[in-house]
Amino acid sequence: MNTRHHPITIIGAGLGGLTLARVLHVNGIEAAVFDLEAGRHARTQGGMLDIHTENGQVALRAAGLYDDFLALVHRGGEATRVLDKHATVHWDEGGEDEAGHGGDERPEVDRGQLRRLLLDSLPEGTIRWNRQATGARPLGDGRHEVTFTDGSRITTDLLIGADGAWSRTRTLVSDAWPAYTGISFVETTLDEADTRHPAEAALVGDGMLFALDDGKGFLAHRKTDGSLHIYTALRAAEDWLDTIDFADADVAKAAVLAEFDGWADSLKALVAHADGALVPRKVNALPVDHRWSRAPGVTLLGDAAHVMSPFAGEGANLAMLDGAQLGQAIAAHPDDTGKALAAYEEELFPRSEGKAAESAGGLELCFGPDPLPQLLGVFSGGPEDTDADRGRDGDRDRDGDRG
């Protein structure tokens, strides 16, 4: 089998990898993207993302897609409700002002729609689907050989690991591996909520709902397709999800709801009335200060570089900014890969560490003792503001930049 050479290779077609490919494209630089999925429609998408002014929106501007992104924004999606375990409402803030304008600092967008925007912005053939990388090895002078499950191989002058939390590319530069944070998620969906689940639709409202206490709770948001996406979360042993038969939805619902004795029936209905399968997720994270020594011809972005808990809403935003800044660094130093990677990583490491610390703090706020007054302090702009109020990025492991 012939070994093909690509000057720039991106492993993973998630938001970060696609943003990098797009920024390179607008700068006249070709890249080859490899992804394990069978095609663009194969990957199951998660819920809503809030795209931040200081990172996600910066990336979209660099990609020349900001105006197209605005057309996808869920108007009113920034609405937020905070409830206690008895479903008493303690905070209820709309997502639009009296003129019908939503906030522009963190507008909400459907993750799947955002990904399609990026996919459609790339030339046909940029992404090689159904190509799962199994490993890579250095060949010297910064070049690498990448192998795939189908037995094929490529060589490349510049290898970028955008392949998510369980990145195989990461092993070229780091021995770090994500560790369980102590929090487990179970995802559920209520379809056509306004007509099929009106009580739950009224409970969640137009945007995001938080109901947290006793180290557990419900995080829910309304999607643009009218469905409700719910994360039931709790502190649990790492093997707790493994003890539940998720092949049987009724059995799984009963096992999850058994952990919520004493909670309001209206909140438990977010699980009890769910449509389709329940999806288990363990929340994992790399060390807050994860970084690596400069290695010729290879670097990482997104979850491959800094997977963190979703409780600051930063994962997708950081992945996109990583991709944009790396693309700009390569364009600024087209004949000096070493200088491009050094410039990129110089900004990447401190930025990632700061946001990872925020995310870890957000996790402790949400699942520590007495979270309600702390959340209310966040929303009222008090001293406890750790950004945990915008933790809407919990689908990263599902949609992470995998390869």
mmCIF file of C-alpha atoms in Angstrom:
data_model
loop_
_atom_site.group_PDB
_atom_site.id
_atom_site.type_symbol
_atom_site.label_atom_id
_atom_site.label_comp_id
_atom_site.label_asym_id
_atom_site.label_seq_id
_atom_site.Cartn_x
_atom_site.Cartn_y
_atom_site.Cartn_z
ATOM 1 C CA MET A 1 0.000 0.000 0.000
ATOM 2 C CA ASN A 2 1.400 3.389 -0.999
ATOM 3 C CA THR A 3 2.137 5.891 1.773
ATOM 4 C CA ARG A 4 0.757 9.303 0.869
ATOM 5 C CA HIS A 5 2.347 12.521 2.122
ATOM 6 C CA HIS A 6 0.409 15.556 3.402
ATOM 7 C CA PRO A 7 2.276 18.719 4.433
ATOM 8 C CA ILE A 8 -0.279 19.467 7.198
ATOM 9 C CA THR A 9 -2.384 16.748 8.830
ATOM 10 C CA ILE A 10 -5.192 17.297 11.348
ATOM 11 C CA ILE A 11 -6.462 14.267 13.267
ATOM 12 C CA GLY A 12 -10.081 14.891 14.280
ATOM 13 C CA ALA A 13 -13.002 16.730 12.662
ATOM 14 C CA GLY A 14 -14.590 18.252 15.746
ATOM 15 C CA LEU A 15 -15.044 21.982 16.230
ATOM 16 C CA GLY A 16 -11.362 22.656 16.917
ATOM 17 C CA GLY A 17 -9.989 20.655 14.016
ATOM 18 C CA LEU A 18 -12.525 22.127 11.619
ATOM 19 C CA THR A 19 -11.793 25.683 12.749
ATOM 20 C CA LEU A 20 -8.085 25.110 12.157
ATOM 21 C CA ALA A 21 -8.743 23.710 8.683
ATOM 22 C CA ARG A 22 -11.001 26.661 7.862
ATOM 23 C CA VAL A 23 -8.538 29.329 9.047
ATOM 24 C CA LEU A 24 -5.776 27.654 7.056
ATOM 25 C CA HIS A 25 -8.067 27.570 4.006
ATOM 26 C CA VAL A 26 -8.887 31.293 4.184
ATOM 27 C CA ASN A 27 -5.131 31.898 4.320
ATOM 28 C CA GLY A 28 -4.546 29.804 1.202
ATOM 29 C CA ILE A 29 -3.059 26.806 3.023
ATOM 30 C CA GLU A 30 -4.264 23.276 2.393
ATOM 31 C CA ALA A 31 -4.650 20.720 5.168
ATOM 32 C CA ALA A 32 -5.853 17.124 5.270
ATOM 33 C CA VAL A 33 -8.315 16.212 8.038
ATOM 34 C CA PHE A 34 -8.829 12.597 9.134
ATOM 35 C CA ASP A 35 -11.791 11.501 11.251
ATOM 36 C CA LEU A 36 -12.983 8.152 12.560
ATOM 37 C CA GLU A 37 -16.666 8.707 11.684
ATOM 38 C CA ALA A 38 -18.137 7.188 8.526
ATOM 39 C CA GLY A 39 -19.308 10.579 7.287
ATOM 40 C CA ARG A 40 -20.433 14.050 8.281
ATOM 41 C CA HIS A 41 -23.864 12.858 9.425
ATOM 42 C CA ALA A 42 -22.663 9.905 11.485
ATOM 43 C CA ARG A 43 -21.794 11.725 14.676
ATOM 44 C CA THR A 44 -24.561 12.212 17.220
ATOM 45 C CA GLN A 45 -24.694 15.823 18.297
ATOM 46 C CA GLY A 46 -25.338 17.179 21.744
ATOM 47 C CA GLY A 47 -27.100 20.289 22.939
ATOM 48 C CA MET A 48 -26.523 24.011 22.934
ATOM 49 C CA LEU A 49 -23.268 25.930 23.215
ATOM 50 C CA ASP A 50 -22.792 29.478 24.426
ATOM 51 C CA ILE A 51 -20.155 31.068 22.208
ATOM 52 C CA HIS A 52 -18.051 33.522 24.173
ATOM 53 C CA THR A 53 -16.917 36.932 22.989
ATOM 54 C CA GLU A 54 -13.293 36.446 24.064
ATOM 55 C CA ASN A 55 -12.633 33.083 22.402
ATOM 56 C CA GLY A 56 -15.325 31.326 20.350
ATOM 57 C CA GLN A 57 -16.443 34.502 18.604
ATOM 58 C CA VAL A 58 -12.824 35.515 17.992
ATOM 59 C CA ALA A 59 -12.294 32.165 16.282
ATOM 60 C CA LEU A 60 -15.363 32.555 14.083
ATOM 61 C CA ARG A 61 -14.217 36.005 12.991
ATOM 62 C CA ALA A 62 -10.804 34.587 12.080
ATOM 63 C CA ALA A 63 -12.571 31.881 10.089
ATOM 64 C CA GLY A 64 -14.668 34.470 8.213
ATOM 65 C CA LEU A 65 -17.873 32.876 9.529
ATOM 66 C CA TYR A 66 -19.064 35.314 12.164
ATOM 67 C CA ASP A 67 -22.036 36.695 10.219
ATOM 68 C CA ASP A 68 -23.137 33.185 9.244
ATOM 69 C CA PHE A 69 -22.879 32.179 12.906
ATOM 70 C CA LEU A 70 -25.157 35.055 13.938
ATOM 71 C CA ALA A 71 -27.862 33.648 11.686
ATOM 72 C CA LEU A 72 -27.810 30.433 13.753
ATOM 73 C CA VAL A 73 -28.092 32.060 17.175
ATOM 74 C CA HIS A 74 -30.955 30.872 19.375
ATOM 75 C CA ARG A 75 -32.635 34.151 20.281
ATOM 76 C CA GLY A 76 -33.661 34.060 23.909
ATOM 77 C CA GLY A 77 -31.483 31.014 24.563
ATOM 78 C CA GLU A 78 -29.537 32.833 27.271
ATOM 79 C CA ALA A 79 -32.572 32.684 29.560
ATOM 80 C CA THR A 80 -31.638 31.026 32.855
ATOM 81 C CA ARG A 81 -33.575 29.535 35.746
ATOM 82 C CA VAL A 82 -32.226 28.300 39.104
ATOM 83 C CA LEU A 83 -34.405 25.958 41.158
ATOM 84 C CA ASP A 84 -33.953 24.067 44.399
ATOM 85 C CA LYS A 85 -34.634 20.342 44.806
ATOM 86 C CA HIS A 86 -38.291 21.089 45.528
ATOM 87 C CA ALA A 87 -38.610 22.929 42.169
ATOM 88 C CA THR A 88 -38.998 26.306 43.838
ATOM 89 C CA VAL A 89 -37.702 28.986 41.463
ATOM 90 C CA HIS A 90 -34.978 31.208 42.968
ATOM 91 C CA TRP A 91 -33.758 32.906 39.771
ATOM 92 C CA ASP A 92 -35.551 33.471 36.487
ATOM 93 C CA GLU A 93 -33.874 35.687 33.909
ATOM 94 C CA GLY A 94 -35.041 36.077 30.333
ATOM 95 C CA GLY A 95 -32.717 35.820 27.381
ATOM 96 C CA GLU A 96 -34.005 38.893 25.543
ATOM 97 C CA ASP A 97 -34.735 42.471 26.480
ATOM 98 C CA GLU A 98 -38.054 44.232 25.873
ATOM 99 C CA ALA A 99 -37.054 44.941 22.291
ATOM 100 C CA GLY A 100 -36.468 41.246 21.645
ATOM 101 C CA HIS A 101 -32.690 41.495 21.586
ATOM 102 C CA GLY A 102 -30.610 38.760 23.186
ATOM 103 C CA GLY A 103 -27.225 39.243 24.785
ATOM 104 C CA ASP A 104 -24.249 39.229 22.438
ATOM 105 C CA GLU A 105 -21.521 38.172 24.868
ATOM 106 C CA ARG A 106 -22.522 34.511 24.964
ATOM 107 C CA PRO A 107 -25.203 33.814 22.367
ATOM 108 C CA GLU A 108 -26.521 30.259 22.224
ATOM 109 C CA VAL A 109 -26.148 28.046 19.166
ATOM 110 C CA ASP A 110 -26.933 24.418 18.443
ATOM 111 C CA ARG A 111 -23.677 22.439 18.386
ATOM 112 C CA GLY A 112 -24.747 20.438 15.360
ATOM 113 C CA GLN A 113 -25.608 23.539 13.367
ATOM 114 C CA LEU A 114 -22.285 25.152 14.236
ATOM 115 C CA ARG A 115 -20.414 22.050 13.135
ATOM 116 C CA ARG A 116 -22.326 21.969 9.847
ATOM 117 C CA LEU A 117 -21.390 25.614 9.254
ATOM 118 C CA LEU A 118 -17.727 24.721 9.596
ATOM 119 C CA LEU A 119 -18.038 21.580 7.458
ATOM 120 C CA ASP A 120 -19.777 23.489 4.669
ATOM 121 C CA SER A 121 -17.023 26.126 4.685
ATOM 122 C CA LEU A 122 -14.318 23.654 3.650
ATOM 123 C CA PRO A 123 -13.490 22.482 0.132
ATOM 124 C CA GLU A 124 -14.842 19.103 -0.889
ATOM 125 C CA GLY A 125 -12.385 16.354 -0.015
ATOM 126 C CA THR A 126 -10.694 18.178 2.854
ATOM 127 C CA ILE A 127 -11.966 15.584 5.333
ATOM 128 C CA ARG A 128 -11.086 11.912 4.960
ATOM 129 C CA TRP A 129 -13.911 10.082 6.706
ATOM 130 C CA ASN A 130 -13.765 6.595 8.207
ATOM 131 C CA ARG A 131 -10.058 6.967 8.952
ATOM 132 C CA GLN A 132 -9.376 6.268 12.621
ATOM 133 C CA ALA A 133 -5.785 6.926 13.627
ATOM 134 C CA THR A 134 -4.215 4.190 15.738
ATOM 135 C CA GLY A 135 -0.859 5.802 16.342
ATOM 136 C CA ALA A 136 1.948 7.964 15.053
ATOM 137 C CA ARG A 137 5.728 7.855 15.161
ATOM 138 C CA PRO A 138 8.403 10.467 14.489
ATOM 139 C CA LEU A 139 10.530 10.056 11.384
ATOM 140 C CA GLY A 140 13.026 12.814 12.172
ATOM 141 C CA ASP A 141 13.228 16.466 11.142
ATOM 142 C CA GLY A 142 9.711 17.039 12.489
ATOM 143 C CA ARG A 143 8.075 14.577 10.098
ATOM 144 C CA HIS A 144 5.698 11.874 11.356
ATOM 145 C CA GLU A 145 4.058 8.720 10.086
ATOM 146 C CA VAL A 146 0.426 8.128 11.056
ATOM 147 C CA THR A 147 -1.235 4.701 10.883
ATOM 148 C CA PHE A 148 -4.971 3.977 10.590
ATOM 149 C CA THR A 149 -7.207 1.049 11.488
ATOM 150 C CA ASP A 150 -7.640 0.118 7.820
ATOM 151 C CA GLY A 151 -3.886 -0.504 7.585
ATOM 152 C CA SER A 152 -3.152 2.640 5.589
ATOM 153 C CA ARG A 153 -0.388 5.094 6.490
ATOM 154 C CA ILE A 154 0.454 8.672 5.710
ATOM 155 C CA THR A 155 3.432 10.901 6.365
ATOM 156 C CA THR A 156 3.258 14.553 7.262
ATOM 157 C CA ASP A 157 5.477 17.554 7.937
ATOM 158 C CA LEU A 158 3.130 18.935 10.594
ATOM 159 C CA LEU A 159 0.826 16.766 12.703
ATOM 160 C CA ILE A 160 -1.949 18.332 14.792
ATOM 161 C CA GLY A 161 -3.812 16.213 17.324
ATOM 162 C CA ALA A 162 -7.405 17.433 17.480
ATOM 163 C CA ASP A 163 -8.525 13.947 18.453
ATOM 164 C CA GLY A 164 -10.256 14.620 21.732
ATOM 165 C CA ALA A 165 -9.987 13.524 25.329
ATOM 166 C CA TRP A 166 -8.513 10.120 24.523
ATOM 167 C CA SER A 167 -6.068 11.476 21.952
ATOM 168 C CA ARG A 168 -3.554 9.067 20.523
ATOM 169 C CA THR A 169 -1.549 11.973 19.155
ATOM 170 C CA ARG A 170 -1.019 13.250 22.714
ATOM 171 C CA THR A 171 1.311 10.342 23.461
ATOM 172 C CA LEU A 172 3.907 11.929 21.169
ATOM 173 C CA VAL A 173 4.356 14.847 23.548
ATOM 174 C CA SER A 174 2.818 13.918 26.920
ATOM 175 C CA ASP A 175 2.232 10.968 29.246
ATOM 176 C CA ALA A 176 -0.840 12.632 30.793
ATOM 177 C CA TRP A 177 -4.227 10.895 30.633
ATOM 178 C CA PRO A 178 -7.650 12.196 31.684
ATOM 179 C CA ALA A 179 -8.810 11.198 35.164
ATOM 180 C CA TYR A 180 -12.342 10.839 36.526
ATOM 181 C CA THR A 181 -13.501 14.002 38.299
ATOM 182 C CA GLY A 182 -16.009 12.235 40.535
ATOM 183 C CA ILE A 183 -19.023 13.468 38.536
ATOM 184 C CA SER A 184 -21.168 11.261 36.303
ATOM 185 C CA PHE A 185 -23.775 12.412 33.788
ATOM 186 C CA VAL A 186 -26.789 10.681 32.312
ATOM 187 C CA GLU A 187 -28.137 12.456 29.238
ATOM 188 C CA THR A 188 -31.791 12.383 28.230
ATOM 189 C CA THR A 189 -33.919 14.141 25.626
ATOM 190 C CA LEU A 190 -37.564 15.179 25.548
ATOM 191 C CA ASP A 191 -38.657 15.657 21.940
ATOM 192 C CA GLU A 192 -41.228 18.230 20.745
ATOM 193 C CA ALA A 193 -41.367 19.482 24.291
ATOM 194 C CA ASP A 194 -44.049 22.150 23.946
ATOM 195 C CA THR A 195 -46.602 19.685 22.576
ATOM 196 C CA ARG A 196 -45.490 16.311 23.963
ATOM 197 C CA HIS A 197 -44.004 17.425 27.300
ATOM 198 C CA PRO A 198 -45.601 20.790 28.125
ATOM 199 C CA ALA A 199 -45.040 20.583 31.887
ATOM 200 C CA GLU A 200 -41.326 19.907 31.460
ATOM 201 C CA ALA A 201 -41.088 22.622 28.779
ATOM 202 C CA ALA A 202 -42.607 25.146 31.181
ATOM 203 C CA LEU A 203 -40.250 24.024 33.934
ATOM 204 C CA VAL A 204 -37.107 24.524 31.823
ATOM 205 C CA GLY A 205 -38.235 27.708 30.086
ATOM 206 C CA ASP A 206 -36.605 29.158 26.979
ATOM 207 C CA GLY A 207 -32.971 28.580 27.882
ATOM 208 C CA MET A 208 -31.058 26.833 30.679
ATOM 209 C CA LEU A 209 -32.213 25.337 33.961
ATOM 210 C CA PHE A 210 -30.079 24.558 37.013
ATOM 211 C CA ALA A 211 -31.451 22.475 39.902
ATOM 212 C CA LEU A 212 -28.586 21.439 42.199
ATOM 213 C CA ASP A 213 -28.282 20.182 45.769
ATOM 214 C CA ASP A 214 -26.751 17.332 47.767
ATOM 215 C CA GLY A 215 -23.916 16.843 45.252
ATOM 216 C CA LYS A 216 -26.334 16.110 42.420
ATOM 217 C CA GLY A 217 -28.939 17.729 40.235
ATOM 218 C CA PHE A 218 -30.426 18.431 36.832
ATOM 219 C CA LEU A 219 -28.999 20.692 34.129
ATOM 220 C CA ALA A 220 -31.360 21.194 31.206
ATOM 221 C CA HIS A 221 -31.661 23.424 28.176
ATOM 222 C CA ARG A 222 -33.990 23.988 25.266
ATOM 223 C CA LYS A 223 -32.619 23.312 21.791
ATOM 224 C CA THR A 224 -33.555 25.148 18.627
ATOM 225 C CA ASP A 225 -35.459 22.099 17.356
ATOM 226 C CA GLY A 226 -37.889 22.391 20.282
ATOM 227 C CA SER A 227 -36.472 19.487 22.265
ATOM 228 C CA LEU A 228 -35.129 19.594 25.815
ATOM 229 C CA HIS A 229 -31.656 18.226 26.485
ATOM 230 C CA ILE A 230 -31.052 17.149 30.082
ATOM 231 C CA TYR A 231 -27.941 16.202 32.006
ATOM 232 C CA THR A 232 -28.692 14.403 35.239
ATOM 233 C CA ALA A 233 -25.480 14.738 37.241
ATOM 234 C CA LEU A 234 -24.201 13.461 40.552
ATOM 235 C CA ARG A 235 -21.124 12.659 42.539
ATOM 236 C CA ALA A 236 -20.661 8.921 42.183
ATOM 237 C CA ALA A 237 -18.067 6.181 42.260
ATOM 238 C CA GLU A 238 -16.260 5.800 38.968
ATOM 239 C CA ASP A 239 -17.947 2.446 38.327
ATOM 240 C CA TRP A 240 -21.492 3.585 39.185
ATOM 241 C CA LEU A 241 -22.591 4.004 35.568
ATOM 242 C CA ASP A 242 -21.153 0.565 34.775
ATOM 243 C CA THR A 243 -23.622 -1.038 37.210
ATOM 244 C CA ILE A 244 -26.672 0.226 35.253
ATOM 245 C CA ASP A 245 -28.213 -1.597 32.287
ATOM 246 C CA PHE A 246 -28.552 1.282 29.835
ATOM 247 C CA ALA A 247 -29.797 -1.103 27.135
ATOM 248 C CA ASP A 248 -33.132 -1.107 28.985
ATOM 249 C CA ALA A 249 -34.380 2.478 29.250
ATOM 250 C CA ASP A 250 -36.938 1.715 31.957
ATOM 251 C CA VAL A 251 -34.367 -0.064 34.124
ATOM 252 C CA ALA A 252 -31.885 2.779 33.608
ATOM 253 C CA LYS A 253 -34.473 5.436 34.485
ATOM 254 C CA ALA A 254 -35.345 3.631 37.705
ATOM 255 C CA ALA A 255 -31.687 3.318 38.689
ATOM 256 C CA VAL A 256 -30.984 6.996 38.067
ATOM 257 C CA LEU A 257 -34.129 8.253 39.785
ATOM 258 C CA ALA A 258 -33.392 6.107 42.834
ATOM 259 C CA GLU A 259 -30.591 8.595 43.541
ATOM 260 C CA PHE A 260 -33.103 11.482 43.752
ATOM 261 C CA ASP A 261 -35.348 10.470 46.614
ATOM 262 C CA GLY A 262 -36.913 13.596 48.109
ATOM 263 C CA TRP A 263 -36.633 15.648 44.923
ATOM 264 C CA ALA A 264 -39.673 17.169 43.246
ATOM 265 C CA ASP A 265 -41.576 14.912 40.860
ATOM 266 C CA SER A 266 -41.534 17.709 38.269
ATOM 267 C CA LEU A 267 -37.728 17.577 38.194
ATOM 268 C CA LYS A 268 -37.583 13.798 38.167
ATOM 269 C CA ALA A 269 -39.967 13.869 35.183
ATOM 270 C CA LEU A 270 -37.047 15.181 33.086
ATOM 271 C CA VAL A 271 -35.731 11.625 33.305
ATOM 272 C CA ALA A 272 -38.928 9.635 33.852
ATOM 273 C CA HIS A 273 -40.583 11.025 30.686
ATOM 274 C CA ALA A 274 -37.477 11.014 28.495
ATOM 275 C CA ASP A 275 -37.700 9.811 24.905
ATOM 276 C CA GLY A 276 -35.249 7.233 23.613
ATOM 277 C CA ALA A 277 -32.122 5.904 25.229
ATOM 278 C CA LEU A 278 -30.337 7.260 28.285
ATOM 279 C CA VAL A 279 -26.680 7.999 27.578
ATOM 280 C CA PRO A 280 -24.069 7.628 30.357
ATOM 281 C CA ARG A 281 -21.095 10.024 30.536
ATOM 282 C CA LYS A 282 -18.221 10.158 32.976
ATOM 283 C CA VAL A 283 -16.731 13.622 33.387
ATOM 284 C CA ASN A 284 -12.958 13.364 32.980
ATOM 285 C CA ALA A 285 -10.230 15.992 32.998
ATOM 286 C CA LEU A 286 -6.517 16.401 32.406
ATOM 287 C CA PRO A 287 -4.412 18.074 35.104
ATOM 288 C CA VAL A 288 -5.170 21.788 35.302
ATOM 289 C CA ASP A 289 -1.572 22.689 34.484
ATOM 290 C CA HIS A 290 -1.149 20.206 31.618
ATOM 291 C CA ARG A 291 1.553 21.222 29.140
ATOM 292 C CA TRP A 292 4.407 19.613 27.250
ATOM 293 C CA SER A 293 7.898 20.384 26.030
ATOM 294 C CA ARG A 294 8.154 21.701 22.490
ATOM 295 C CA ALA A 295 8.349 18.774 20.056
ATOM 296 C CA PRO A 296 9.272 19.257 16.370
ATOM 297 C CA GLY A 297 6.425 18.926 13.911
ATOM 298 C CA VAL A 298 3.575 18.110 16.309
ATOM 299 C CA THR A 299 1.131 19.899 18.612
ATOM 300 C CA LEU A 300 -2.338 19.523 20.130
ATOM 301 C CA LEU A 301 -5.538 21.528 20.364
ATOM 302 C CA GLY A 302 -8.910 21.283 22.068
ATOM 303 C CA ASP A 303 -9.575 18.351 24.365
ATOM 304 C CA ALA A 304 -6.388 16.653 23.243
ATOM 305 C CA ALA A 305 -4.525 19.533 24.872
ATOM 306 C CA HIS A 306 -6.735 20.472 27.834
ATOM 307 C CA VAL A 307 -9.850 18.376 28.404
ATOM 308 C CA MET A 308 -11.620 19.831 31.438
ATOM 309 C CA SER A 309 -14.970 19.574 33.179
ATOM 310 C CA PRO A 310 -17.817 21.440 31.443
ATOM 311 C CA PHE A 311 -18.610 23.703 34.381
ATOM 312 C CA ALA A 312 -17.274 26.896 32.879
ATOM 313 C CA GLY A 313 -18.630 26.286 29.386
ATOM 314 C CA GLU A 314 -15.159 26.649 27.874
ATOM 315 C CA GLY A 315 -14.364 23.379 26.076
ATOM 316 C CA ALA A 316 -15.767 24.116 22.619
ATOM 317 C CA ASN A 317 -14.829 27.797 22.825
ATOM 318 C CA LEU A 318 -11.222 26.989 23.663
ATOM 319 C CA ALA A 319 -10.991 24.310 20.968
ATOM 320 C CA MET A 320 -12.135 26.792 18.343
ATOM 321 C CA LEU A 321 -9.763 29.513 19.559
ATOM 322 C CA ASP A 322 -6.912 26.987 19.627
ATOM 323 C CA GLY A 323 -7.666 26.091 16.016
ATOM 324 C CA ALA A 324 -7.901 29.710 14.909
ATOM 325 C CA GLN A 325 -4.699 30.822 16.640
ATOM 326 C CA LEU A 326 -2.745 27.822 15.420
ATOM 327 C CA GLY A 327 -3.932 28.460 11.870
ATOM 328 C CA GLN A 328 -2.928 32.113 12.124
ATOM 329 C CA ALA A 329 0.495 31.193 13.536
ATOM 330 C CA ILE A 330 1.121 28.778 10.656
ATOM 331 C CA ALA A 331 0.038 31.425 8.148
ATOM 332 C CA ALA A 332 2.345 33.980 9.801
ATOM 333 C CA HIS A 333 5.328 31.602 9.646
ATOM 334 C CA PRO A 334 4.732 29.459 6.555
ATOM 335 C CA ASP A 335 8.381 28.491 6.222
ATOM 336 C CA ASP A 336 9.166 27.964 9.897
ATOM 337 C CA THR A 337 6.957 25.394 11.597
ATOM 338 C CA GLY A 338 9.012 25.543 14.780
ATOM 339 C CA LYS A 339 8.417 29.269 15.180
ATOM 340 C CA ALA A 340 4.692 28.842 14.429
ATOM 341 C CA LEU A 341 4.240 26.124 17.046
ATOM 342 C CA ALA A 342 6.286 27.984 19.645
ATOM 343 C CA ALA A 343 4.149 31.113 19.188
ATOM 344 C CA TYR A 344 0.944 29.086 19.424
ATOM 345 C CA GLU A 345 1.927 27.112 22.516
ATOM 346 C CA GLU A 346 3.213 30.203 24.310
ATOM 347 C CA GLU A 347 -0.366 31.491 24.402
ATOM 348 C CA LEU A 348 -2.064 28.091 24.641
ATOM 349 C CA PHE A 349 -0.577 26.909 27.937
ATOM 350 C CA PRO A 350 -1.421 29.803 30.280
ATOM 351 C CA ARG A 351 -4.842 30.262 28.673
ATOM 352 C CA SER A 352 -5.680 26.582 29.095
ATOM 353 C CA GLU A 353 -4.489 26.479 32.693
ATOM 354 C CA GLY A 354 -6.590 29.485 33.648
ATOM 355 C CA LYS A 355 -9.765 28.097 32.087
ATOM 356 C CA ALA A 356 -9.154 24.609 33.483
ATOM 357 C CA ALA A 357 -8.896 26.116 36.960
ATOM 358 C CA GLU A 358 -12.190 27.966 36.356
ATOM 359 C CA SER A 359 -13.812 24.728 35.253
ATOM 360 C CA ALA A 360 -12.572 22.835 38.292
ATOM 361 C CA GLY A 361 -13.877 25.632 40.496
ATOM 362 C CA GLY A 362 -17.229 25.513 38.749
ATOM 363 C CA LEU A 363 -17.495 21.784 39.394
ATOM 364 C CA GLU A 364 -16.864 22.279 43.102
ATOM 365 C CA LEU A 365 -19.387 25.110 43.238
ATOM 366 C CA CYS A 366 -22.128 23.071 41.556
ATOM 367 C CA PHE A 367 -21.522 19.832 43.447
ATOM 368 C CA GLY A 368 -20.127 21.099 46.717
ATOM 369 C CA PRO A 369 -22.090 21.853 49.883
ATOM 370 C CA ASP A 370 -25.023 24.260 49.606
ATOM 371 C CA PRO A 371 -24.608 25.258 45.935
ATOM 372 C CA LEU A 372 -27.811 27.325 45.649
ATOM 373 C CA PRO A 373 -26.616 30.536 47.377
ATOM 374 C CA GLN A 374 -23.341 30.340 45.471
ATOM 375 C CA LEU A 375 -25.147 30.016 42.146
ATOM 376 C CA LEU A 376 -27.373 32.930 43.057
ATOM 377 C CA GLY A 377 -24.242 34.897 43.899
ATOM 378 C CA VAL A 378 -22.874 34.114 40.452
ATOM 379 C CA PHE A 379 -26.008 35.307 38.675
ATOM 380 C CA SER A 380 -26.288 38.438 40.753
ATOM 381 C CA GLY A 381 -22.670 39.329 39.962
ATOM 382 C CA GLY A 382 -21.391 38.605 43.459
ATOM 383 C CA PRO A 383 -17.882 37.582 44.501
ATOM 384 C CA GLU A 384 -18.542 33.913 43.816
ATOM 385 C CA ASP A 385 -18.657 34.488 40.069
ATOM 386 C CA THR A 386 -16.561 31.606 38.694
ATOM 387 C CA ASP A 387 -18.298 31.412 35.298
ATOM 388 C CA ALA A 388 -20.043 28.215 36.362
ATOM 389 C CA ASP A 389 -23.343 29.793 35.368
ATOM 390 C CA ARG A 390 -22.579 29.226 31.708
ATOM 391 C CA GLY A 391 -21.486 25.596 31.849
ATOM 392 C CA ARG A 392 -23.319 24.462 28.707
ATOM 393 C CA ASP A 393 -20.491 22.580 27.131
ATOM 394 C CA GLY A 394 -21.153 19.123 28.490
ATOM 395 C CA ASP A 395 -21.185 17.283 25.158
ATOM 396 C CA ARG A 396 -17.469 17.495 24.608
ATOM 397 C CA ASP A 397 -16.697 13.793 25.030
ATOM 398 C CA ARG A 398 -19.405 12.994 22.499
ATOM 399 C CA ASP A 399 -18.460 15.613 19.955
ATOM 400 C CA GLY A 400 -14.827 16.028 20.950
ATOM 401 C CA ASP A 401 -12.306 16.380 18.163
ATOM 402 C CA ARG A 402 -11.867 12.665 17.750
ATOM 403 C CA GLY A 403 -9.733 10.937 15.154
#
